[in-house]
PDB file of C-alpha atoms in Angstrom:
ATOM      1  CA  MET A   1      -3.009  -5.983  16.914  1.00 92.00           C
ATOM      2  CA  LYS A   2      -4.520  -2.612  16.267  1.00 95.00           C
ATOM      3  CA  LEU A   3      -2.837   0.133  14.586  1.00 96.00           C
ATOM      4  CA  SER A   4      -1.858   1.553  17.784  1.00 96.00           C
ATOM      5  CA  ASP A   5       0.154  -1.669  19.014  1.00 96.00           C
ATOM      6  CA  ILE A   6       2.343  -1.527  15.321  1.00 96.00           C
ATOM      7  CA  GLU A   7       3.172   2.660  15.863  1.00 96.00           C
ATOM      8  CA  LYS A   8       3.916   1.911  19.122  1.00 96.00           C
ATOM      9  CA  GLN A   9       5.708  -0.621  18.422  1.00 96.00           C
ATOM     10  CA  PHE A  10       7.659   1.191  15.638  1.00 96.00           C
ATOM     11  CA  GLU A  11       7.664   4.432  17.022  1.00 95.00           C
ATOM     12  CA  VAL A  12       5.834   6.312  13.771  1.00 96.00           C
ATOM     13  CA  ILE A  13       2.563   7.151  13.364  1.00 95.00           C
ATOM     14  CA  PHE A  14       0.875   5.972  10.002  1.00 96.00           C
ATOM     15  CA  PRO A  15      -0.199   9.151   7.737  1.00 96.00           C
ATOM     16  CA  ASN A  16      -3.448  10.483   8.200  1.00 94.00           C
ATOM     17  CA  GLY A  17      -5.020   9.307   5.056  1.00 94.00           C
ATOM     18  CA  PHE A  18      -4.635   5.910   6.259  1.00 96.00           C
ATOM     19  CA  HIS A  19      -5.827   7.038  10.353  1.00 96.00           C
ATOM     20  CA  LYS A  20      -9.135   8.128   8.410  1.00 95.00           C
ATOM     21  CA  ILE A  21      -9.983   5.184   6.944  1.00 95.00           C
ATOM     22  CA  TYR A  22      -8.904   3.012   9.913  1.00 96.00           C
ATOM     23  CA  ASP A  23     -11.386   4.794  11.816  1.00 96.00           C
ATOM     24  CA  THR A  24     -14.282   4.032   9.647  1.00 95.00           C
ATOM     25  CA  GLY A  25     -13.966   0.536  10.792  1.00 95.00           C
ATOM     26  CA  ALA A  26     -13.310  -0.190   7.033  1.00 95.00           C
ATOM     27  CA  MET A  27     -10.508  -1.612   7.950  1.00 96.00           C
ATOM     28  CA  GLU A  28     -11.269  -3.590  10.893  1.00 95.00           C
ATOM     29  CA  TRP A  29      -9.862  -7.216   9.011  1.00 96.00           C
ATOM     30  CA  LEU A  30      -6.923  -6.615   9.674  1.00 96.00           C
ATOM     31  CA  GLU A  31      -5.979  -6.744  13.092  1.00 96.00           C
ATOM     32  CA  LEU A  32      -7.763 -10.267  12.454  1.00 95.00           C
ATOM     33  CA  LEU A  33      -4.992 -13.329  12.409  1.00 94.00           C
ATOM     34  CA  PRO A  34      -4.492 -15.022   8.902  1.00 91.00           C
ATOM     35  CA  ASP A  35      -6.132 -18.269  10.112  1.00 93.00           C
ATOM     36  CA  GLU A  36      -9.060 -16.071  12.154  1.00 93.00           C
ATOM     37  CA  PHE A  37      -9.235 -14.429   8.653  1.00 93.00           C
ATOM     38  CA  ARG A  38     -10.091 -16.905   5.921  1.00 92.00           C
ATOM     39  CA  LYS A  39     -12.960 -18.323   8.103  1.00 94.00           C
ATOM     40  CA  ILE A  40     -14.898 -15.249   8.090  1.00 94.00           C
ATOM     41  CA  ARG A  41     -13.676 -13.610   4.617  1.00 92.00           C
ATOM     42  CA  GLU A  42     -16.872 -14.049   3.229  1.00 92.00           C
ATOM     43  CA  LYS A  43     -17.719 -11.693   5.464  1.00 93.00           C
ATOM     44  CA  TYR A  44     -15.228  -8.770   4.439  1.00 93.00           C
ATOM     45  CA  ASP A  45     -15.494  -9.965   0.730  1.00 90.00           C
ATOM     46  CA  ASN A  46     -19.059  -8.984   0.376  1.00 90.00           C
ATOM     47  CA  ASP A  47     -18.970  -5.790   2.046  1.00 92.00           C
ATOM     48  CA  PRO A  48     -18.222  -3.155  -0.416  1.00 91.00           C
ATOM     49  CA  LYS A  49     -16.986  -0.991   2.086  1.00 91.00           C
ATOM     50  CA  SER A  50     -14.132  -3.676   3.897  1.00 94.00           C
ATOM     51  CA  PHE A  51     -10.205  -1.385   2.453  1.00 94.00           C
ATOM     52  CA  MET A  52      -8.754  -2.537  -0.401  1.00 91.00           C
ATOM     53  CA  MET A  53     -11.664  -6.634  -0.712  1.00 90.00           C
ATOM     54  CA  MET A  54     -10.711  -5.848  -4.237  1.00 89.00           C
ATOM     55  CA  ASN A  55      -8.661  -6.633  -7.697  1.00 88.00           C
ATOM     56  CA  GLY A  56      -5.556  -5.367  -8.011  1.00 89.00           C
ATOM     57  CA  GLU A  57      -1.571  -5.007  -6.532  1.00 90.00           C
ATOM     58  CA  VAL A  58      -1.859  -3.325  -3.714  1.00 93.00           C
ATOM     59  CA  GLU A  59      -2.575  -6.166  -0.539  1.00 94.00           C
ATOM     60  CA  PRO A  60      -3.077  -4.623   2.797  1.00 96.00           C
ATOM     61  CA  LEU A  61      -1.004  -6.574   5.448  1.00 96.00           C
ATOM     62  CA  PHE A  62      -2.669  -8.151   8.281  1.00 97.00           C
ATOM     63  CA  PHE A  63      -1.533  -6.096  11.585  1.00 97.00           C
ATOM     64  CA  GLU A  64       0.133  -8.961  13.235  1.00 96.00           C
ATOM     65  CA  GLU A  65       1.589  -9.572   9.888  1.00 96.00           C
ATOM     66  CA  ILE A  66       4.103  -6.393   9.349  1.00 97.00           C
ATOM     67  CA  PRO A  67       7.126  -6.775  12.657  1.00 97.00           C
ATOM     68  CA  GLU A  68       6.936 -10.442  10.706  1.00 96.00           C
ATOM     69  CA  ARG A  69       7.810  -8.373   7.088  1.00 96.00           C
ATOM     70  CA  ALA A  70       9.400  -6.358   8.896  1.00 97.00           C
ATOM     71  CA  GLU A  71      11.976  -8.486   9.612  1.00 96.00           C
ATOM     72  CA  GLU A  72      12.203 -10.250   6.413  1.00 94.00           C
ATOM     73  CA  LEU A  73      13.118  -6.803   4.636  1.00 94.00           C
ATOM     74  CA  ALA A  74      15.653  -5.905   7.267  1.00 94.00           C
ATOM     75  CA  GLU A  75      17.193  -9.017   5.811  1.00 93.00           C
ATOM     76  CA  TRP A  76      16.903  -8.350   2.293  1.00 90.00           C
ATOM     77  CA  LEU A  77      18.545  -5.041   3.580  1.00 90.00           C
ATOM     78  CA  SER A  78      21.835  -7.050   4.566  1.00 91.00           C
ATOM     79  CA  TRP A  79      21.918  -9.273   1.463  1.00 90.00           C
ATOM     80  CA  ARG A  80      21.924  -6.055  -0.517  1.00 88.00           C
ATOM     81  CA  ALA A  81      24.316  -3.939   1.489  1.00 89.00           C
ATOM     82  CA  GLU A  82      26.659  -7.899   1.874  1.00 89.00           C
ATOM     83  CA  ASP A  83      26.731  -7.802  -2.552  1.00 87.00           C
ATOM     84  CA  THR A  84      26.876  -4.452  -3.168  1.00 86.00           C
ATOM     85  CA  GLY A  85      28.176  -2.163  -0.240  1.00 86.00           C
ATOM     86  CA  GLU A  86      24.469  -0.596  -0.246  1.00 86.00           C
ATOM     87  CA  THR A  87      23.438   0.842   2.819  1.00 87.00           C
ATOM     88  CA  LEU A  88      19.921   3.355   3.929  1.00 87.00           C
ATOM     89  CA  ARG A  89      21.183   6.681   3.810  1.00 86.00           C
ATOM     90  CA  LYS A  90      20.979   7.944   7.299  1.00 89.00           C
ATOM     91  CA  GLY A  91      18.021   9.072   8.688  1.00 89.00           C
ATOM     92  CA  ILE A  92      15.862   6.300   7.301  1.00 92.00           C
ATOM     93  CA  LYS A  93      12.867   3.832   8.812  1.00 94.00           C
ATOM     94  CA  LEU A  94      11.416   2.156   6.519  1.00 95.00           C
ATOM     95  CA  VAL A  95       7.796   0.033   7.735  1.00 97.00           C
ATOM     96  CA  PRO A  96       6.055  -2.485   5.859  1.00 97.00           C
ATOM     97  CA  PHE A  97       2.066  -2.023   5.765  1.00 97.00           C
ATOM     98  CA  ALA A  98       1.329  -4.098   1.777  1.00 96.00           C
ATOM     99  CA  GLN A  99       2.203  -5.920  -0.426  1.00 94.00           C
ATOM    100  CA  ASN A 100       2.013  -6.835  -4.816  1.00 91.00           C
ATOM    101  CA  GLY A 101       0.932 -10.268  -5.596  1.00 88.00           C
ATOM    102  CA  ALA A 102       5.408 -11.487  -6.641  1.00 87.00           C
ATOM    103  CA  GLY A 103       5.811 -10.214  -2.089  1.00 88.00           C
ATOM    104  CA  ASP A 104       7.391  -7.247  -3.542  1.00 91.00           C
ATOM    105  CA  LEU A 105       6.759  -4.813  -0.093  1.00 94.00           C
ATOM    106  CA  TYR A 106       5.130  -1.396  -0.151  1.00 95.00           C
ATOM    107  CA  LEU A 107       6.971   0.502   1.922  1.00 95.00           C
ATOM    108  CA  PHE A 108       6.421   4.177   4.560  1.00 96.00           C
ATOM    109  CA  VAL A 109       9.796   5.622   4.924  1.00 94.00           C
ATOM    110  CA  TYR A 110       9.957   7.946   7.257  1.00 94.00           C
ATOM    111  CA  GLU A 111      12.769  10.169   7.051  1.00 89.00           C
ATOM    112  CA  GLY A 112      12.283  13.783   8.899  1.00 82.00           C
ATOM    113  CA  LYS A 113       8.447  15.310  10.662  1.00 80.00           C
ATOM    114  CA  SER A 114       7.104  14.652   7.307  1.00 82.00           C
ATOM    115  CA  GLU A 115       4.648  12.081   6.501  1.00 89.00           C
ATOM    116  CA  PRO A 116       5.487   9.176   4.949  1.00 94.00           C
ATOM    117  CA  LYS A 117       6.752   8.753   0.920  1.00 92.00           C
ATOM    118  CA  ILE A 118       5.545   4.669   0.093  1.00 93.00           C
ATOM    119  CA  VAL A 119       8.473   2.812  -2.806  1.00 91.00           C
ATOM    120  CA  LEU A 120       7.961  -0.422  -3.741  1.00 91.00           C
ATOM    121  CA  TYR A 121      10.946  -2.546  -2.738  1.00 89.00           C
ATOM    122  CA  TYR A 122      11.636  -5.504  -5.198  1.00 87.00           C
ATOM    123  CA  HIS A 123      12.438  -8.382  -3.091  1.00 80.00           C
ATOM    124  CA  ASP A 124      14.341 -10.600  -5.534  1.00 77.00           C
ATOM    125  CA  ASP A 125      16.861  -8.052  -7.410  1.00 73.00           C
ATOM    126  CA  TYR A 126      19.175  -5.185  -6.429  1.00 69.00           C
ATOM    127  CA  GLU A 127      16.935  -2.485  -8.348  1.00 71.00           C
ATOM    128  CA  SER A 128      16.196   0.848  -7.454  1.00 67.00           C
ATOM    129  CA  PRO A 129      12.908   1.011  -6.406  1.00 70.00           C
ATOM    130  CA  THR A 130      11.109   2.880  -9.194  1.00 68.00           C
ATOM    131  CA  LEU A 131       7.535   3.716  -7.672  1.00 77.00           C
ATOM    132  CA  CYS A 132       7.656   6.525  -5.336  1.00 88.00           C
ATOM    133  CA  PHE A 133       4.091   8.006  -4.159  1.00 92.00           C
ATOM    134  CA  LYS A 134       4.942  11.530  -2.433  1.00 90.00           C
ATOM    135  CA  ASP A 135       1.717  10.175   0.538  1.00 92.00           C
ATOM    136  CA  PHE A 136      -0.859   8.044   0.757  1.00 95.00           C
ATOM    137  CA  ASP A 137      -3.586   9.241  -0.896  1.00 95.00           C
ATOM    138  CA  GLU A 138      -1.120   9.484  -4.083  1.00 95.00           C
ATOM    139  CA  LEU A 139      -1.365   5.693  -3.560  1.00 95.00           C
ATOM    140  CA  MET A 140      -4.871   5.164  -3.193  1.00 95.00           C
ATOM    141  CA  TYR A 141      -5.740   6.712  -6.148  1.00 96.00           C
ATOM    142  CA  TYR A 142      -2.970   4.338  -7.985  1.00 95.00           C
ATOM    143  CA  ALA A 143      -4.592   1.627  -6.558  1.00 95.00           C
ATOM    144  CA  LEU A 144      -7.927   2.876  -7.053  1.00 95.00           C
ATOM    145  CA  LEU A 145      -6.589   3.065 -11.360  1.00 95.00           C
ATOM    146  CA  ASP A 146      -4.708  -0.483 -11.236  1.00 95.00           C
ATOM    147  CA  ALA A 147      -7.926  -2.284  -9.898  1.00 94.00           C
ATOM    148  CA  LEU A 148      -9.615  -1.360 -13.171  1.00 93.00           C
ATOM    149  CA  ARG A 149      -6.334  -2.895 -14.724  1.00 91.00           C
ATOM    150  CA  TRP A 150      -7.191  -6.293 -12.765  1.00 92.00           C
ATOM    151  CA  ASP A 151     -10.905  -6.290 -14.170  1.00 91.00           C
ATOM    152  CA  GLU A 152     -12.805  -4.970 -11.331  1.00 92.00           C
ATOM    153  CA  ASP A 153     -15.871  -3.377 -11.738  1.00 92.00           C
ATOM    154  CA  ILE A 154     -15.491   0.713 -12.556  1.00 92.00           C
ATOM    155  CA  ASN A 155     -19.379   0.265 -11.555  1.00 91.00           C
ATOM    156  CA  GLY A 156     -18.808  -2.149  -8.524  1.00 92.00           C
ATOM    157  CA  LYS A 157     -20.600  -1.367  -5.766  1.00 93.00           C
ATOM    158  CA  THR A 158     -17.095  -1.756  -4.098  1.00 93.00           C
ATOM    159  CA  TRP A 159     -14.902   0.043  -6.497  1.00 93.00           C
ATOM    160  CA  GLN A 160     -17.303   2.929  -6.048  1.00 93.00           C
ATOM    161  CA  SER A 161     -17.293   2.702  -2.364  1.00 93.00           C
ATOM    162  CA  HIS A 162     -13.373   3.266  -2.657  1.00 94.00           C
ATOM    163  CA  LEU A 163     -13.654   6.412  -3.520  1.00 93.00           C
ATOM    164  CA  ASP A 164     -15.038   7.931  -0.894  1.00 92.00           C
ATOM    165  CA  TYR A 165     -11.756   6.725   0.416  1.00 93.00           C
ATOM    166  CA  LEU A 166      -9.648   9.574  -1.987  1.00 95.00           C
ATOM    167  CA  THR A 167      -9.063  12.914  -1.268  1.00 94.00           C
ATOM    168  CA  ASN A 168     -11.372  15.592  -2.441  1.00 95.00           C
ATOM    169  CA  GLU A 169      -7.764  15.937  -5.346  1.00 94.00           C
ATOM    170  CA  TYR A 170      -7.456  12.831  -6.991  1.00 96.00           C
ATOM    171  CA  ARG A 171     -11.432  12.534  -6.421  1.00 95.00           C
ATOM    172  CA  ALA A 172     -12.057  14.875  -9.114  1.00 95.00           C
ATOM    173  CA  LYS A 173      -8.844  12.778 -11.539  1.00 94.00           C
ATOM    174  CA  ILE A 174     -12.035   9.700 -11.901  1.00 94.00           C
ATOM    175  CA  THR A 175     -15.111  11.339 -11.974  1.00 91.00           C
ATOM    176  CA  GLY A 176     -16.620  10.998 -15.210  1.00 90.00           C
ATOM    177  CA  LYS A 177     -14.076   9.194 -16.581  1.00 93.00           C
ATOM    178  CA  SER A 178     -14.343   6.150 -18.966  1.00 92.00           C
ATOM    179  CA  LYS A 179     -12.662   2.954 -17.623  1.00 92.00           C
ATOM    180  CA  LYS A 180      -9.854   3.998 -21.163  1.00 93.00           C
ATOM    181  CA  GLU A 181      -9.007   7.790 -19.981  1.00 95.00           C
ATOM    182  CA  LEU A 182      -8.658   6.066 -16.665  1.00 95.00           C
ATOM    183  CA  SER A 183      -6.296   3.253 -18.045  1.00 94.00           C
ATOM    184  CA  ASP A 184      -4.852   5.783 -19.697  1.00 95.00           C
ATOM    185  CA  ASP A 185      -4.204   7.843 -16.477  1.00 95.00           C
ATOM    186  CA  LEU A 186      -2.809   4.767 -14.721  1.00 94.00           C
ATOM    187  CA  GLU A 187      -0.041   4.509 -17.371  1.00 93.00           C
ATOM    188  CA  ASP A 188       0.458   8.340 -17.255  1.00 93.00           C
ATOM    189  CA  LEU A 189       0.739   8.204 -13.730  1.00 92.00           C
ATOM    190  CA  GLU A 190       3.385   4.946 -13.867  1.00 90.00           C
ATOM    191  CA  ARG A 191       5.816   7.300 -15.872  1.00 88.00           C
ATOM    192  CA  GLU A 192       5.431  10.120 -13.050  1.00 87.00           C
ATOM    193  CA  LEU A 193       6.080   7.604 -10.122  1.00 85.00           C
ATOM    194  CA  GLU A 194       9.232   6.311 -12.181  1.00 81.00           C
ATOM    195  CA  LYS A 195      10.472   9.709 -12.645  1.00 78.00           C
ATOM    196  CA  ASN A 196      10.359  10.848  -9.870  1.00 70.00           C
ATOM    197  CA  ALA A 197      11.342   7.906  -8.040  1.00 68.00           C
ATOM    198  CA  PRO A 198      14.502   9.122  -5.576  1.00 65.00           C
ATOM    199  CA  SER A 199      16.911   6.361  -3.988  1.00 74.00           C
ATOM    200  CA  ILE A 200      16.421   5.668  -0.710  1.00 83.00           C
ATOM    201  CA  PHE A 201      19.938   4.123  -0.704  1.00 82.00           C
TER     202      PHE A 201
END
């Protein structure tokens, strides 16, 4: 399944930053079926430019999985509405595109014609999303910092190649810093993301 198939199905356009990476071929593995991927995973594990093939809490969904996860999300939201009376604000469309290790979903939040924001939606409680990214580029910055928390090698080819996927603004925030300094930056960023998280309900 191609990115264009997902966009057509959900009637959205994924962020510019996402498209730029997709156009390099780095997301090729996301177009495979999960079973197909598992048979040749080593190929992508050994390619440092494969998008997000590194440690961390941001795990891209195979494109084939996105419709199924969207149905799952709709079910979570219906349970929430039944239990709490909370429903999405009018005009919001949510599209899952990644998950963390606990199965919580990273969602593109479409509202109006602007680039989507991103929230992390928890599947096992009704807490409002506590991480909100202003755009995909900020999420990429977060993912690079988060990977270091999971022992990704700061000097490794995979982490270093992913620096190329950052905008100049975010690459400048990383360049020349030690792992300890970047760890402190991650903590500061998480506090900021939590402070600015809006309700989608």
